Short mmCIF file of C-alpha atoms in Angstrom, two decimals:
data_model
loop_
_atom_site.label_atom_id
_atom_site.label_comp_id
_atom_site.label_asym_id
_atom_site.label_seq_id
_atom_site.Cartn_x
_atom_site.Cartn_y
_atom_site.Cartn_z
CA UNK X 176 14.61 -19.12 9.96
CA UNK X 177 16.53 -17.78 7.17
CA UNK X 178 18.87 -15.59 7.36
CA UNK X 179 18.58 -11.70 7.71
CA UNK X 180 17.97 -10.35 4.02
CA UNK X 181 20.27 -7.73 2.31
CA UNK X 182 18.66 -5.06 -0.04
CA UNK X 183 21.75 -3.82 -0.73
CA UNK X 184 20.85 -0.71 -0.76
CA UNK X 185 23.81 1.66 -1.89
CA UNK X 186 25.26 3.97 0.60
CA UNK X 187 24.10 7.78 1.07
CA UNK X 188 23.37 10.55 2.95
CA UNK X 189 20.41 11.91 1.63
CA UNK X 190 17.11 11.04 2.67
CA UNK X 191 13.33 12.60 1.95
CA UNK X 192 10.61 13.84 4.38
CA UNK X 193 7.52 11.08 3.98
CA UNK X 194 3.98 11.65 5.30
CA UNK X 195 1.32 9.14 4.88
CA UNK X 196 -1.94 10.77 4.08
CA UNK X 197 -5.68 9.14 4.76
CA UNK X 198 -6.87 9.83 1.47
CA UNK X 199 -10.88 9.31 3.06
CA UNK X 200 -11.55 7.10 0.33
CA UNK X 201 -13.29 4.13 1.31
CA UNK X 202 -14.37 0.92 -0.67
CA UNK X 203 -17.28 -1.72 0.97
CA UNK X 204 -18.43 -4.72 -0.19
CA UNK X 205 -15.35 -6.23 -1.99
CA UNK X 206 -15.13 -10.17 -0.90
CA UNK X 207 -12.13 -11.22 0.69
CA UNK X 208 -11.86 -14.20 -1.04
CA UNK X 209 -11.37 -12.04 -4.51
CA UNK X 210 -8.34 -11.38 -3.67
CA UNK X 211 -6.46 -13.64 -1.56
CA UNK X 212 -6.85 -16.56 -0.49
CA UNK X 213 -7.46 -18.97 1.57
CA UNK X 214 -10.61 -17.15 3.60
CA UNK X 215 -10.31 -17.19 7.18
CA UNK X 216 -13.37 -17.52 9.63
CA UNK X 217 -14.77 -14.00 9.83
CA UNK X 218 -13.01 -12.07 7.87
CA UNK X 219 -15.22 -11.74 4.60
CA UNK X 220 -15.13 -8.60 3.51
CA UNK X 221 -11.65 -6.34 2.21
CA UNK X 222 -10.66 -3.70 4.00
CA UNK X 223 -9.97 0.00 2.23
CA UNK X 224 -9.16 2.48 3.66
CA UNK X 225 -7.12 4.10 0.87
CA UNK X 226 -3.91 6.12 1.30
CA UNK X 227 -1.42 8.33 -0.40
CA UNK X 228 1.98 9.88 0.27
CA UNK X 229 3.92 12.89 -0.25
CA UNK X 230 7.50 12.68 -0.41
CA UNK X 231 9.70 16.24 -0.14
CA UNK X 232 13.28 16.14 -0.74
CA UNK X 233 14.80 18.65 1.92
CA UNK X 234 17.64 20.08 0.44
CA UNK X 235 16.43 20.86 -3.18
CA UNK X 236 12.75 21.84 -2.20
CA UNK X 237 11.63 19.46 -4.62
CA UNK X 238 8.10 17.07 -3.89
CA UNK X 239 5.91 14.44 -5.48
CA UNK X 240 3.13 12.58 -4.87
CA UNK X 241 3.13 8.33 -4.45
CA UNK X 242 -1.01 7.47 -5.32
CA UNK X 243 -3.48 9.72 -5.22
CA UNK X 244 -6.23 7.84 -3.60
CA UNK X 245 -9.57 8.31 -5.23
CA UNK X 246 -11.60 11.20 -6.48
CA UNK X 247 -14.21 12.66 -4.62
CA UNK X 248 -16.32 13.45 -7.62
CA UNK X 249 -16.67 9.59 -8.09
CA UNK X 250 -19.63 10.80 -10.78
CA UNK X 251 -16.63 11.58 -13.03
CA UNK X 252 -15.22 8.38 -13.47
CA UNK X 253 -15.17 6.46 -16.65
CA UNK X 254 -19.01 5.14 -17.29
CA UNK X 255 -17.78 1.62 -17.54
CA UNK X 256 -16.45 1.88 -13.91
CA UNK X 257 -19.52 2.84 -12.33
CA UNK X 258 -21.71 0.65 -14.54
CA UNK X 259 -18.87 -2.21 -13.26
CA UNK X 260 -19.24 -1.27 -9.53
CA UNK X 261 -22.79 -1.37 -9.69
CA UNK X 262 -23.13 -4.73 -10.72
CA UNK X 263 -20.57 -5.90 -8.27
CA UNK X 264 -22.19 -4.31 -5.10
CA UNK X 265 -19.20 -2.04 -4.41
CA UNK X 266 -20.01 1.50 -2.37
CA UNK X 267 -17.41 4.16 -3.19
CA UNK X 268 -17.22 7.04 -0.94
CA UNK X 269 -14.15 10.03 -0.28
CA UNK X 270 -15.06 13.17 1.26
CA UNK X 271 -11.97 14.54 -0.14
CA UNK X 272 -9.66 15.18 -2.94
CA UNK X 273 -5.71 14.57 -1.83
CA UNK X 274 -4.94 18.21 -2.74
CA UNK X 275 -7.98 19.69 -0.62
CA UNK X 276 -6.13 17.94 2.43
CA UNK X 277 -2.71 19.62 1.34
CA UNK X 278 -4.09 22.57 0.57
CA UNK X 279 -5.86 22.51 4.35
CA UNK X 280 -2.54 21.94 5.45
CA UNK X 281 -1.09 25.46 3.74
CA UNK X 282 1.03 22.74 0.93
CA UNK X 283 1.42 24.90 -1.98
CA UNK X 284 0.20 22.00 -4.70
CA UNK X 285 1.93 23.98 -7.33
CA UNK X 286 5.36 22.87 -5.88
CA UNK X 287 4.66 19.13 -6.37
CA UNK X 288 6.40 18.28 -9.62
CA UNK X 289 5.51 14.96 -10.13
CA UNK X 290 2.47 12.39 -9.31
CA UNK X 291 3.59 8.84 -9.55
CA UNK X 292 1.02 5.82 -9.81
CA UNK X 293 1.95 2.58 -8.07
CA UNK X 294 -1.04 1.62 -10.87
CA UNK X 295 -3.91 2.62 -13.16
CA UNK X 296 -6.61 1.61 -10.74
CA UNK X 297 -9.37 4.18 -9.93
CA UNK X 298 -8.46 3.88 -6.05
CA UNK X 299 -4.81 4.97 -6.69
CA UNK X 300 -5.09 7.55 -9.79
CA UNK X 301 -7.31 10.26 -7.88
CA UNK X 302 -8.05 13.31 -9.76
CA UNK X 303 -4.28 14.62 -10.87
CA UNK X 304 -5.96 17.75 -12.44
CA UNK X 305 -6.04 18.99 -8.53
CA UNK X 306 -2.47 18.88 -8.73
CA UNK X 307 -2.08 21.26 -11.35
CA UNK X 308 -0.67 20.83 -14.98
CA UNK X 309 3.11 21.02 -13.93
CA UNK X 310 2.89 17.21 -12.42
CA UNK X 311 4.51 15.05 -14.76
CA UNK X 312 2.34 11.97 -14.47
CA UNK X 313 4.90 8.85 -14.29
CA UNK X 314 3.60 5.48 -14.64
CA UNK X 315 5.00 1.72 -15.01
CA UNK X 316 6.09 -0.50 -18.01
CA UNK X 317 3.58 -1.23 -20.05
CA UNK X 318 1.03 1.67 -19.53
CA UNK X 319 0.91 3.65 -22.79
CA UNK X 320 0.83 -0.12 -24.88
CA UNK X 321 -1.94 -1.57 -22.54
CA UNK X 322 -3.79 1.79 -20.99
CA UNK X 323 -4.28 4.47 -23.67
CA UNK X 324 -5.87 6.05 -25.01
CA UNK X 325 -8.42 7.36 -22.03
CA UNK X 326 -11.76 7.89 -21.91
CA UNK X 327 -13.74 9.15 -24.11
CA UNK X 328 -11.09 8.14 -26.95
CA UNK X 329 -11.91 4.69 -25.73
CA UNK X 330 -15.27 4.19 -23.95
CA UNK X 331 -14.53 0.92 -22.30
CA UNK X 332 -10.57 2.71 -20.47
CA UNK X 333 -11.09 2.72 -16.89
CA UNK X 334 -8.71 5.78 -17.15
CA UNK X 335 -9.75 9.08 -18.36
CA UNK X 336 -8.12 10.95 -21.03
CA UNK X 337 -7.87 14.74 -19.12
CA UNK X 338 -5.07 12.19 -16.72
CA UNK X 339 -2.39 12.55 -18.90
CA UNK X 340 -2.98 15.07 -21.10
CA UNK X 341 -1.37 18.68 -21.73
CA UNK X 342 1.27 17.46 -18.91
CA UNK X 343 4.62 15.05 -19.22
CA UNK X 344 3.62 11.42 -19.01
CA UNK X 345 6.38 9.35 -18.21
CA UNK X 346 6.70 5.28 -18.40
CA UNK X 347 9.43 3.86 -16.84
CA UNK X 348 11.61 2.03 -18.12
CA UNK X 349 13.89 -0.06 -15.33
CA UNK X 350 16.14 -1.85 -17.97
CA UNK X 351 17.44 1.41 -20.29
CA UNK X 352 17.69 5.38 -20.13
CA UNK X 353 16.70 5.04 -23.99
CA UNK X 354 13.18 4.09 -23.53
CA UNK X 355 11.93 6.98 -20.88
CA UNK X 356 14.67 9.66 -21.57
CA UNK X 357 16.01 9.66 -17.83
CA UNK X 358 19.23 9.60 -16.89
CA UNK X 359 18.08 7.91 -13.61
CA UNK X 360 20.70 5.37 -12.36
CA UNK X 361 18.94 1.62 -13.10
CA UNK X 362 20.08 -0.77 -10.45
CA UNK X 363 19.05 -3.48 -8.22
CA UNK X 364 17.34 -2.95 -4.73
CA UNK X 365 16.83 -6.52 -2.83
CA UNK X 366 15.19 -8.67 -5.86
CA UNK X 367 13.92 -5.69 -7.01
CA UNK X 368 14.59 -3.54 -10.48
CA UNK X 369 15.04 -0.20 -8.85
CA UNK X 370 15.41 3.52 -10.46
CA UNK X 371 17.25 6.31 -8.66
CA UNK X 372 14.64 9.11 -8.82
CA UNK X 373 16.27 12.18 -7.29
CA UNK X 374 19.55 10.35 -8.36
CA UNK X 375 21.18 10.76 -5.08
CA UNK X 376 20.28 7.52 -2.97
CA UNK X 377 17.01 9.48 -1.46
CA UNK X 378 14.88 7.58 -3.28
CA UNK X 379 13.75 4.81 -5.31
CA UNK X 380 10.77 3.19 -7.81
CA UNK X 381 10.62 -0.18 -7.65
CA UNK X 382 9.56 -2.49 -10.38
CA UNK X 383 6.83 -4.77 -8.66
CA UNK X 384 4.71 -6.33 -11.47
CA UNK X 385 1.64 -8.79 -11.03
CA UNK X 386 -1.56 -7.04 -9.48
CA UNK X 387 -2.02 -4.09 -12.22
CA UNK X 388 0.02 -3.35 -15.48
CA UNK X 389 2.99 -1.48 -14.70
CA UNK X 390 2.79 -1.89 -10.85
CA UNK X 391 5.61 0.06 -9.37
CA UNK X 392 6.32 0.50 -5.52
CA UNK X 393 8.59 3.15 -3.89
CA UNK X 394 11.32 3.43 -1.26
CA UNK X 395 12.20 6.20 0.71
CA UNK X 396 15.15 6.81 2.70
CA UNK X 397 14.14 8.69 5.94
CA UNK X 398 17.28 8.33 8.22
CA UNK X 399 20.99 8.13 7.04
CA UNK X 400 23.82 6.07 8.62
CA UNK X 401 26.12 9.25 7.53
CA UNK X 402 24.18 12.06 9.08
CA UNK X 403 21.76 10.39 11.58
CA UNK X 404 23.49 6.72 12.38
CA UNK X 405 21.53 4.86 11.14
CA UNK X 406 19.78 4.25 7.80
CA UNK X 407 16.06 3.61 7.69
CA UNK X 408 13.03 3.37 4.59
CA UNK X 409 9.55 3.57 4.36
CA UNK X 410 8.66 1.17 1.47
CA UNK X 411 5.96 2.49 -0.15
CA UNK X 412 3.57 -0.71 -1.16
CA UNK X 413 0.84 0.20 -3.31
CA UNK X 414 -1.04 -3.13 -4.24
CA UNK X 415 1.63 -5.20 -4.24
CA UNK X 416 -0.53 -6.72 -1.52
CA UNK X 417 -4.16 -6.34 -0.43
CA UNK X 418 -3.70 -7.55 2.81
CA UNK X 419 0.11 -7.93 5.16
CA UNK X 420 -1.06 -11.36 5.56
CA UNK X 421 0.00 -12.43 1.57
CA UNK X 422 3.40 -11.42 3.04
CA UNK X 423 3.63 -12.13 7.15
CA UNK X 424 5.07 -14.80 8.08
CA UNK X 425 7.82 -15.48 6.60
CA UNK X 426 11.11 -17.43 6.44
CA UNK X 427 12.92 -14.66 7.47
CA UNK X 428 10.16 -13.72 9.99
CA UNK X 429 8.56 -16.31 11.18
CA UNK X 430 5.04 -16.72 13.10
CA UNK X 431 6.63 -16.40 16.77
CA UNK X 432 5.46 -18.55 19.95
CA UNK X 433 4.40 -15.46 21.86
CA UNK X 434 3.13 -12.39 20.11
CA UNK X 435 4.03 -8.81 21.42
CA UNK X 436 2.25 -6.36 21.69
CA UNK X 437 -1.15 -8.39 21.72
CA UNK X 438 -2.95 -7.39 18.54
CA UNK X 439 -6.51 -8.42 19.95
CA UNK X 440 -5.82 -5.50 22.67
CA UNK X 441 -5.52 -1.48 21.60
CA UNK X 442 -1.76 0.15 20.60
CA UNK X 443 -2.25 1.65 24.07
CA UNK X 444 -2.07 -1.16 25.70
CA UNK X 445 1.60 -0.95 25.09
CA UNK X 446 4.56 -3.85 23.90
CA UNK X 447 4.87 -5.85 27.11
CA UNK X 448 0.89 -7.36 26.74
CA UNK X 449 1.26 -11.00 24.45
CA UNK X 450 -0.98 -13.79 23.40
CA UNK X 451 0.44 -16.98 22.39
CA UNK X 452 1.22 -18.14 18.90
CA UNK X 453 -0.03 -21.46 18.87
CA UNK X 454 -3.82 -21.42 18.30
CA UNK X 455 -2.72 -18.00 15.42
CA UNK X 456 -0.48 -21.11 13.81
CA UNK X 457 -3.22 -23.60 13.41
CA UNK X 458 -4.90 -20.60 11.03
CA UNK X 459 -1.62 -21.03 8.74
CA UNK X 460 -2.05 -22.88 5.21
CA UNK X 461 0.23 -25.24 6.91
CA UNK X 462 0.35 -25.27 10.65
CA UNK X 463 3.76 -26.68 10.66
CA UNK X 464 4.83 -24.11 8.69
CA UNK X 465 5.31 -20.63 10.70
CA UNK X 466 6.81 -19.25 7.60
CA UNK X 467 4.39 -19.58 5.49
CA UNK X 468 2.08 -16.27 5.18
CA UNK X 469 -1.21 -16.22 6.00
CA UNK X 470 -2.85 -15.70 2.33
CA UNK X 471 -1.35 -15.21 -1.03
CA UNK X 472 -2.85 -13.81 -4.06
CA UNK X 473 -6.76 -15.08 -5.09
CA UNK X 474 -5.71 -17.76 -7.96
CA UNK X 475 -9.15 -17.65 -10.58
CA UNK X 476 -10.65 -14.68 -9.83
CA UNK X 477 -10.19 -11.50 -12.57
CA UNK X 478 -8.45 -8.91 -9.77
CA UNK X 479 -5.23 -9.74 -10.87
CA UNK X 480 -3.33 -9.08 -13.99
CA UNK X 481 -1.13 -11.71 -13.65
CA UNK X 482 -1.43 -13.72 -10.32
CA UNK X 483 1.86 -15.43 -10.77
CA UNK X 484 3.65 -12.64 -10.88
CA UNK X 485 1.27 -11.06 -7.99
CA UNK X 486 2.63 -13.92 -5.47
CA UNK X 487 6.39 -13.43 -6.93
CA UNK X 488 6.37 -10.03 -6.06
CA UNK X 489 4.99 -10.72 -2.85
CA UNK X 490 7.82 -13.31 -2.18
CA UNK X 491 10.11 -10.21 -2.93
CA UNK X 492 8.08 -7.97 -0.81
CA UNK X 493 8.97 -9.74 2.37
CA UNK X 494 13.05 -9.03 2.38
CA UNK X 495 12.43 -5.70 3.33
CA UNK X 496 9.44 -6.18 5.01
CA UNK X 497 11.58 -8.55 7.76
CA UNK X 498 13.89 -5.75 8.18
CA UNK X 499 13.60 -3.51 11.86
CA UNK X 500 14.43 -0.40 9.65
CA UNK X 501 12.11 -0.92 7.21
CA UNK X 502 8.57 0.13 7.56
CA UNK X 503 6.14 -1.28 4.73
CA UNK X 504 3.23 0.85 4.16
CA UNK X 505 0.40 -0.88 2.11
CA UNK X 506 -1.99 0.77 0.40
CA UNK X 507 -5.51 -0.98 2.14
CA UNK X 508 -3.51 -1.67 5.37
CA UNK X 509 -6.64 -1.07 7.77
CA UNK X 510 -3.83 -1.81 10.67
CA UNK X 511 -2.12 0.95 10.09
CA UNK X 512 -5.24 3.65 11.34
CA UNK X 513 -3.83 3.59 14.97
CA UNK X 514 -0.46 2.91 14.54
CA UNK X 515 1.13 5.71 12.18
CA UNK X 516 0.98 9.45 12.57
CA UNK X 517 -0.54 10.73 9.15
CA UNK X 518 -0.09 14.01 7.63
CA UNK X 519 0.77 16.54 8.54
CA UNK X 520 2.85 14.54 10.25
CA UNK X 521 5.63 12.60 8.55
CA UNK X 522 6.60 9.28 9.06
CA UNK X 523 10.62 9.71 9.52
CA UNK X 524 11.02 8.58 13.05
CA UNK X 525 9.21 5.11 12.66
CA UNK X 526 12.41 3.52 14.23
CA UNK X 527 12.10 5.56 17.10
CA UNK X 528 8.52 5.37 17.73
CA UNK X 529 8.60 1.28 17.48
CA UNK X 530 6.47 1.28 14.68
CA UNK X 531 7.45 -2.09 12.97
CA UNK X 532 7.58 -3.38 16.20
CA UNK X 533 3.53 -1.91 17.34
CA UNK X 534 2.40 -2.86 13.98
CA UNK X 535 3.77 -6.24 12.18
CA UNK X 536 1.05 -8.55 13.75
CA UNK X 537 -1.09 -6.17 14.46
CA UNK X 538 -3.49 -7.38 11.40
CA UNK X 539 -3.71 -10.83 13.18
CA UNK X 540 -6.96 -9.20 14.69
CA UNK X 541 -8.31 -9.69 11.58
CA UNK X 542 -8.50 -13.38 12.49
CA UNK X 543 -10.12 -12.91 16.26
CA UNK X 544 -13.50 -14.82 14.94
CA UNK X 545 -10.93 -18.00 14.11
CA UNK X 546 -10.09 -17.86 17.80
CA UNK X 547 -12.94 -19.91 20.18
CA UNK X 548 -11.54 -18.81 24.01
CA UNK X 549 -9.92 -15.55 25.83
CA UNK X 550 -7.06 -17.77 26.59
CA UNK X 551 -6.53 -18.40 23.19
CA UNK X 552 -6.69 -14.00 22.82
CA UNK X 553 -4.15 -13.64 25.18
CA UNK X 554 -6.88 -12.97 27.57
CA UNK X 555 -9.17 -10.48 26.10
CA UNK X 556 -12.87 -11.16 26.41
CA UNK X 557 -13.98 -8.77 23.45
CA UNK X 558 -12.50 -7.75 20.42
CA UNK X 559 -13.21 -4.02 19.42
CA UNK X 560 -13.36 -3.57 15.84
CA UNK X 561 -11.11 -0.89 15.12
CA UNK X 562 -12.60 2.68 14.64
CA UNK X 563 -16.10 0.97 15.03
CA UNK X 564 -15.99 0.17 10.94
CA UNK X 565 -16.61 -2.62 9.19
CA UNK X 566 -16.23 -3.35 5.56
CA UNK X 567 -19.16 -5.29 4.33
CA UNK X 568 -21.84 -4.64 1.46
CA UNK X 569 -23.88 -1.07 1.90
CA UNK X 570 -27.78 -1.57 1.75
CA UNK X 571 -28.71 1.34 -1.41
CA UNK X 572 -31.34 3.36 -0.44
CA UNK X 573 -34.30 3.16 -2.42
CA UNK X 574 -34.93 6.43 -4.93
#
């Protein structure tokens, strides 16, 4: 095992208040095998559940939003989307907008000054016009050169024009203030090109290219060693992975011999229930390699912008995702529904709740058709698929 990564995170007592919101966007019918790789027995179909996060800095009142999630008024999208998810068999649903969940929740979206997007994609961008027109929209490298303009300036853009316009777009720039006009401290977090957003240590956008054009993920200090003892961060994933398996195991966390709590068995079932290890290893690319992850990014298939860079980033992904203070939140993490309290709640106290501990194998259920006995289960008989859903293509009714 290698040893215990440093992100070198600089020093500070300021933190922000996260919450993770279920967006109720949904996605069905997008092969597995699109987007990592290599497919395991049973689990065909992607998971996506989509989610969002707001992030409020305590002391200055100020918020933003990290993703949006996806429109509810999927008829508005670009043409060439819908024309695109058509042919591919995709079924789009979300019963809500992100701000009609804040606004149930008595958040004043007026207050949010900024929406950031960990990418362009339509299950990230939402509708920002929600929002209101004071959200500066702030985007990764490469957006305005690759992205604009919108639709209906460009009929083929999967993003739309009324996105960016009549508010402040800004592209980051993680190499010099001169490109984005921000006096945000550029520095290094782990292997990762970091900006200082509120400027005091609270929190950070992190360059993570590969999946999408300008790619970006976030981390948020939640605890400080200063004021509470001990420092802790959500890291705020995006894409960066479509699945915790491109990044778990790992050398720094390897695939252990006995696996606690037992992921084929509910959270309830508390940390002290296991299953062994060994018949999860023989799943591995490499069974004698427990620190190799499960998957890694789908080489020949178009979901990637640049799949190198994908499975780089995911390489980089995994220093803080070994970490006991960090808590990595993906985007499409399905095993995150019964672990994490969403919002209204926020997601501070992960350290005290045991949530890394609860929830870093959990997705190994994913794999319970690979597994032929009980014994092999850690005893369980049946498998319940979480929250009685399953991902696969949804038969169109006929007009």
């Amino acid at each position: 095992m290698a040893p215990t990564p440093d992100l070198n995170v600089p020093p500070s007592p300021s933190t922000v208040s996260v919450s993770i919101i279920n967006s109720t966007g949904t996605l069905h019918g997008v092969p597995a095998k699109s987007f990592f790789s290599p497919p395991q027995h049973g689990y065909d179909w992607m998971a996506a559940p989509m989610f969002a996060f707001l992030i409020q800095h305590p002391t200055t009142g100020r918020s933003l939003l990290f993703d949006l999630g996806m429109r509810k008024d999927i008829e508005n999208m670009p043409p060439k989307l819908l024309h695109h998810f058509d042919e591919l068999g995709w079924t789009l649903s979300a019963e809500k907008n992100v701000a009609d969940i804040l606004k149930e929740n008595n958040f004043d979206v007026s207050k949010v000054e900024a929406v950031v997007w960990s990418h362009y994609h339509f299950d990230h961008i939402g509708d920002i016009t929600t929002i209101g027109p004071q959200a500066a929209l702030i985007v990764g490298p490469g957006f305005k050169k690759g992205l604009m303009p919108g639709y209906p300036a460009n009929p083929d853009s999967p993003i739309l024009e009324s996105d960016y316009k009549d508010r402040e777009l800004i592209e980051v720039d993680f190499t010099s203030a001169a490109q984005d006009g921000k006096d945000w401290k550029r520095l290094q977090i782990g292997r990762f090109p970091a900006v200082d957003y509120f400027g005091d240590g609270s929190f950070y956008l992190l360059d993570a290219p590969g999946h999408a054009i300008g790619h970006m993920c976030g981390l948020a200090r939640v605890t400080s060693q200063q004021t509470d003892g001990y420092d802790s961060f959500i890291c705020l994933g995006g894409d960066a992975v479509h699945h915790v398996g491109e990044i778990r195991p790992s050398k720094f966390k390897p695939l252990p011999e006995e696996i606690s709590p037992n992921p084929f068995l509910p959270v309830s079932a508390g940390c002290d229930s296991k299953c062994p290890g060994a018949a999860l290893q023989k799943l591995l690319p490499n069974p004698e390699l427990p620190t190799k992850s499960f998957y890694e990014a789908a080489r020949g298939e178009p979901w990637h912008h640049d799949v190198e860079q994908t499975i780089d980033t995911a390489g980089k992904l995994q220093e803080p995702d070994a970490l006991d203070n960090v808590f990595v939140a993906i985007a499409h993490d399905e095993s995150l529904l019964d672990v994490v309290d969403f919002y209204p709640k926020t997601m501070n106290e992960f350290v005290k709740k045991g949530w890394v501990q609860k929830g870093h194998w959990r997705f190994l259920r994913d794999f319970r058709d690979s597994l032929t006995s009980k014994e092999e289960r850690g005893g369980v008989e049946t498998v319940e698929w979480p929250h009685n859903r399953t991902w696969g293509r949804v038969e169109k009714k006929s007009a």
